[in-house]
Amino acid sequence: MLEYQTTLKARCSLSGIGVHSGKPVSIHFSPAEPDTGIVFQRIDEAGSGRVIRALASEVCQTDLCTALGDARGESVATVEHLMAALLAVGIDNVVIEIDGSEVPVLDGSAIGFVDAFEQAGIATLSVKRRYIRVVKPVRTDNGGSWAEFRPYDGTRFEVEIDFETPAIGRQSLGLDLNAANFRQEVARARTFGFIKDVERLWAAGYALGSSLENSVVIGEDHKVINMEGLRYPDEFVRHKMLDAVGDLALAGARFIGCFRSYRGGHRLNAAALRHLLTDRSAYEIVETTRREQGRRAEMVAVSAPVYAPWTL
């Protein structure tokens, strides 16, 4: 667990299209001061320049993606892959300027963001980083799906999915999150969908930018139609874990605990995070301290400031 907050060493930019809007978009990442957090600013003609904070309280949509802001006004959609990369790489503070309403999908995974942040470099700041430590189990059920937070010495994700199609079936993955294993085990997993759903999604205004270049597509014959096949044998559950990492990055602080889900998605991830943050007895705010020179840092509970971004 890092003791101090971080930001980027240098500004960096990426361009692409929105997987749902189908529109070209550019996004720029700039270093930020301690306690800024992750903030978005729309710089296109439709944007007012107001700050949209990457927090659970700003979630306005969870249908097929996670969006922040005002669903009927100024918002930024499909933030989950970007947020997963920021959390995993270890960036606490960054100002993100975007000239559209949706984060570029790139290749459908988080690896492009990870590469950009690692190339820009990460700077350590002088202010302590605070963590949300789970101290008791909190569970959210939704029909046959569920998600829960449990106490754990570290940050762990355990995700299980179960699809009727034999192309996916039942898959599970557990991972103690850090930058190295996120890059190796999760970051390259792409978003996926079914060819039978395409016309319905188009009619609803979704997946207008989806293609075989940024999505794994399962055909009517229950086979992956991408010529290059899968990047991992279980790429589907790895992408679901990627989404979970990104959705939980909206807590306002990194969490120490284990997140488990079965047949989850953006809506369930958001509901589980809200359940945790609204139960003040389920977590405590901690930071690292070294009682003696050379000894391993320990976590100690601290008083929350008047403005605490993790509260709802």
XYZ file of C-alpha atoms in Angstrom:
312
model
C 0.000 0.000 0.000
C 1.501 3.333 -1.086
C 1.914 5.935 1.651
C 1.510 9.069 -0.447
C -0.802 10.276 -3.194
C 0.311 10.320 -6.818
C -0.315 12.081 -10.103
C 1.105 11.983 -13.628
C 4.572 13.361 -14.309
C 3.545 14.729 -17.709
C 0.471 15.471 -19.795
C -0.604 12.764 -22.251
C -3.407 12.330 -24.781
C -5.325 9.618 -26.634
C -7.858 9.611 -29.464
C -10.423 7.148 -30.791
C -14.160 6.649 -31.092
C -16.913 6.076 -28.575
C -18.103 2.470 -28.616
C -21.732 3.569 -28.167
C -21.811 7.000 -29.818
C -19.581 6.023 -32.733
C -18.177 9.582 -32.684
C -14.468 10.533 -32.730
C -13.136 11.864 -29.433
C -9.848 13.037 -27.956
C -8.977 12.880 -24.278
C -6.154 14.643 -22.434
C -4.698 13.791 -19.009
C -2.874 16.439 -16.967
C -1.052 16.298 -13.602
C -3.087 17.567 -10.645
C -2.533 18.765 -7.088
C -3.058 16.505 -4.048
C -6.693 15.830 -3.102
C -7.919 16.824 -6.571
C -9.004 13.266 -7.265
C -10.011 12.188 -10.759
C -12.009 14.925 -12.473
C -13.448 15.262 -15.985
C -14.061 18.452 -17.954
C -15.955 18.537 -21.260
C -14.121 20.896 -23.647
C -16.363 20.377 -26.688
C -19.075 22.851 -27.759
C -21.682 21.010 -25.670
C -19.549 21.227 -22.543
C -19.711 24.018 -19.991
C -16.266 23.276 -18.569
C -17.733 22.312 -15.204
C -15.944 19.638 -13.233
C -17.465 16.156 -13.195
C -15.911 14.218 -10.346
C -15.210 10.493 -10.776
C -17.268 9.470 -7.746
C -20.086 7.043 -7.047
C -22.330 10.009 -6.238
C -21.917 11.223 -9.842
C -23.023 7.967 -11.515
C -26.015 8.758 -13.721
C -26.238 5.639 -15.910
C -25.291 1.967 -15.702
C -26.936 0.542 -18.831
C -24.167 -1.196 -20.835
C -21.592 1.269 -19.471
C -20.956 3.591 -16.533
C -21.621 7.303 -17.076
C -20.956 10.271 -14.794
C -22.690 13.643 -14.561
C -26.237 14.522 -15.597
C -28.007 11.918 -17.736
C -30.160 14.661 -19.324
C -27.361 17.158 -19.618
C -23.594 17.217 -19.356
C -22.104 13.773 -18.805
C -19.169 11.522 -19.675
C -19.954 7.903 -20.563
C -18.011 4.637 -20.680
C -15.514 5.647 -18.003
C -14.957 2.138 -16.604
C -11.894 1.007 -18.623
C -10.128 4.310 -18.002
C -10.969 4.261 -14.294
C -9.716 0.677 -13.981
C -6.364 1.685 -15.485
C -6.014 4.688 -13.164
C -6.763 2.581 -10.092
C -4.506 -0.311 -11.075
C -1.543 1.813 -12.173
C -1.859 3.871 -8.980
C -2.861 7.391 -10.028
C -4.863 9.372 -7.484
C -5.074 12.841 -9.004
C -5.559 13.833 -12.640
C -7.531 16.397 -14.635
C -9.117 14.820 -17.705
C -10.228 17.035 -20.593
C -12.463 15.377 -23.181
C -13.953 16.837 -26.364
C -16.985 14.555 -26.459
C -19.545 12.741 -24.368
C -17.835 9.344 -24.245
C -14.356 8.068 -23.392
C -12.700 6.488 -26.474
C -13.006 2.705 -26.480
C -9.567 2.195 -28.087
C -9.258 -1.593 -28.634
C -12.046 -2.423 -26.165
C -9.686 -3.025 -23.248
C -7.686 -0.929 -20.755
C -4.194 -1.601 -22.111
C -4.021 1.630 -24.148
C -4.646 3.701 -21.036
C -2.132 1.699 -19.018
C 0.540 2.203 -21.690
C -0.128 5.946 -21.882
C 0.077 6.438 -18.107
C 3.233 4.376 -17.752
C 4.869 6.325 -20.573
C 3.896 9.661 -18.994
C 5.257 8.490 -15.636
C 3.867 8.695 -12.121
C 4.908 11.371 -9.614
C 4.650 10.969 -5.833
C 3.082 13.891 -3.972
C 3.591 15.095 -0.399
C 0.099 14.334 0.968
C -0.862 11.012 2.563
C -3.141 8.649 0.662
C -6.245 7.480 2.515
C -7.936 4.119 2.039
C -11.397 2.691 2.674
C -10.891 -0.462 4.738
C -13.813 -2.897 4.787
C -14.434 -4.045 8.361
C -17.566 -6.181 7.976
C -19.298 -8.045 5.117
C -21.802 -6.086 3.025
C -23.857 -7.946 0.410
C -26.164 -6.781 -2.390
C -28.565 -9.203 -4.136
C -30.423 -8.704 -7.393
C -32.406 -11.754 -8.484
C -29.917 -14.487 -9.290
C -26.969 -12.066 -9.128
C -25.080 -10.823 -6.097
C -22.046 -8.832 -5.039
C -20.355 -8.352 -1.704
C -17.460 -6.682 0.075
C -15.588 -8.623 2.746
C -12.649 -7.738 5.005
C -9.292 -8.705 3.482
C -5.666 -7.680 3.969
C -5.161 -6.213 0.509
C -7.312 -5.316 -2.494
C -8.808 -8.423 -4.057
C -11.412 -9.123 -6.741
C -13.223 -12.450 -7.193
C -15.572 -12.440 -10.171
C -17.735 -15.254 -11.545
C -19.951 -15.164 -14.631
C -22.430 -17.661 -16.048
C -23.796 -17.364 -19.600
C -26.029 -19.824 -21.403
C -23.949 -19.726 -24.569
C -21.249 -22.421 -24.673
C -18.858 -19.793 -26.036
C -18.656 -18.447 -22.478
C -20.367 -20.758 -19.987
C -19.326 -20.431 -16.351
C -15.983 -18.730 -15.685
C -14.379 -17.383 -12.509
C -11.239 -15.447 -11.644
C -9.648 -14.202 -8.425
C -6.876 -11.617 -8.304
C -5.024 -9.565 -5.697
C -4.852 -6.265 -7.536
C -1.568 -4.543 -8.309
C -0.183 -2.780 -11.369
C 1.842 -5.761 -12.612
C -0.845 -8.428 -12.475
C -3.517 -6.049 -13.774
C -1.381 -5.426 -16.863
C -0.659 -9.119 -17.343
C -3.961 -10.724 -16.352
C -6.741 -8.195 -16.961
C -5.801 -5.053 -18.917
C -5.936 -6.639 -22.403
C -9.363 -8.274 -21.974
C -11.835 -6.723 -24.422
C -15.493 -5.854 -24.141
C -17.782 -8.448 -25.719
C -21.253 -8.832 -27.174
C -23.565 -10.971 -29.288
C -24.325 -10.518 -32.976
C -28.006 -11.311 -32.273
C -28.269 -8.164 -30.137
C -26.784 -5.727 -32.654
C -29.969 -4.414 -34.271
C -31.699 -3.938 -30.900
C -28.696 -2.037 -29.529
C -28.435 0.159 -32.615
C -32.131 1.021 -32.367
C -31.593 2.052 -28.738
C -28.595 4.226 -29.658
C -25.917 1.883 -28.313
C -22.913 0.111 -29.889
C -22.810 2.512 -32.857
C -19.001 2.438 -32.719
C -18.629 -1.255 -31.952
C -16.597 -3.361 -34.377
C -14.362 -6.399 -34.472
C -11.474 -3.999 -33.839
C -12.747 -3.114 -30.364
C -15.076 -5.937 -29.314
C -15.179 -9.702 -29.049
C -18.304 -10.778 -30.924
C -20.152 -14.071 -30.500
C -22.083 -15.224 -33.564
C -25.400 -17.011 -33.952
C -23.504 -20.307 -33.951
C -22.122 -19.570 -30.451
C -18.598 -19.088 -31.778
C -16.271 -16.095 -31.551
C -16.211 -14.507 -34.996
C -13.062 -12.396 -34.514
C -10.403 -13.790 -36.842
C -7.645 -13.544 -34.215
C -9.713 -15.340 -31.569
C -9.402 -14.626 -27.862
C -6.504 -12.979 -26.042
C -7.084 -15.203 -22.991
C -8.981 -18.530 -22.918
C -11.305 -16.911 -20.339
C -11.218 -13.354 -21.717
C -14.899 -12.834 -20.867
C -14.553 -13.097 -17.082
C -11.334 -11.093 -17.213
C -13.175 -8.251 -18.915
C -15.946 -8.446 -16.319
C -13.234 -8.082 -13.674
C -11.803 -5.102 -15.561
C -15.245 -3.472 -15.478
C -15.588 -4.175 -11.752
C -12.200 -2.592 -11.018
C -13.252 0.514 -12.962
C -16.677 0.783 -11.354
C -15.258 0.440 -7.835
C -12.587 3.050 -8.605
C -15.460 5.531 -8.154
C -15.350 5.044 -4.374
C -13.339 8.250 -3.929
C -10.496 6.340 -2.278
C -8.899 2.939 -2.798
C -10.493 0.154 -0.822
C -8.813 -2.515 1.291
C -10.959 -5.602 1.188
C -12.263 -8.312 -1.123
C -14.984 -7.643 -3.687
C -16.848 -10.743 -4.881
C -19.582 -10.924 -7.500
C -21.667 -13.505 -9.326
C -23.285 -12.608 -12.655
C -22.518 -8.964 -12.024
C -22.436 -5.897 -14.234
C -22.228 -2.120 -14.025
C -25.573 -1.727 -12.270
C -24.799 -4.333 -9.612
C -21.273 -2.968 -9.113
C -22.676 0.516 -8.540
C -25.356 -0.762 -6.165
C -22.823 -2.759 -4.136
C -20.497 0.233 -3.838
C -23.371 2.474 -2.764
C -24.437 -0.137 -0.190
C -20.933 -0.166 1.297
C -20.531 3.613 1.387
C -23.927 4.242 2.972
C -23.228 1.774 5.812
C -20.757 3.744 7.917
C -20.272 0.748 10.228
C -18.958 -1.363 7.324
C -15.725 0.544 6.727
C -13.145 2.837 8.262
C -10.791 5.386 6.749
C -7.127 4.546 7.216
C -3.705 5.742 6.145
C -0.202 4.335 6.461
C 2.204 5.225 9.242
C 5.735 4.202 10.210
C 6.184 4.097 13.960
C 9.922 3.393 13.712
C 12.494 4.029 11.001
C 12.942 1.002 8.735
C 9.842 -0.829 9.942
C 7.055 -1.872 7.605
C 4.296 0.722 7.329
C 1.107 -0.021 9.226
C -2.465 1.089 8.608
C -4.114 3.274 11.244
C -7.642 4.679 11.369
C -7.943 8.443 10.895
C -10.703 10.989 11.260
C -12.474 11.788 8.009
C -12.287 15.424 6.842
C -15.390 17.604 6.683
C -15.610 16.880 2.959
C -15.162 13.165 2.428
C -15.582 12.084 -1.223
C -16.353 8.482 -0.246
C -19.546 9.484 1.589
C -22.885 9.542 -0.210
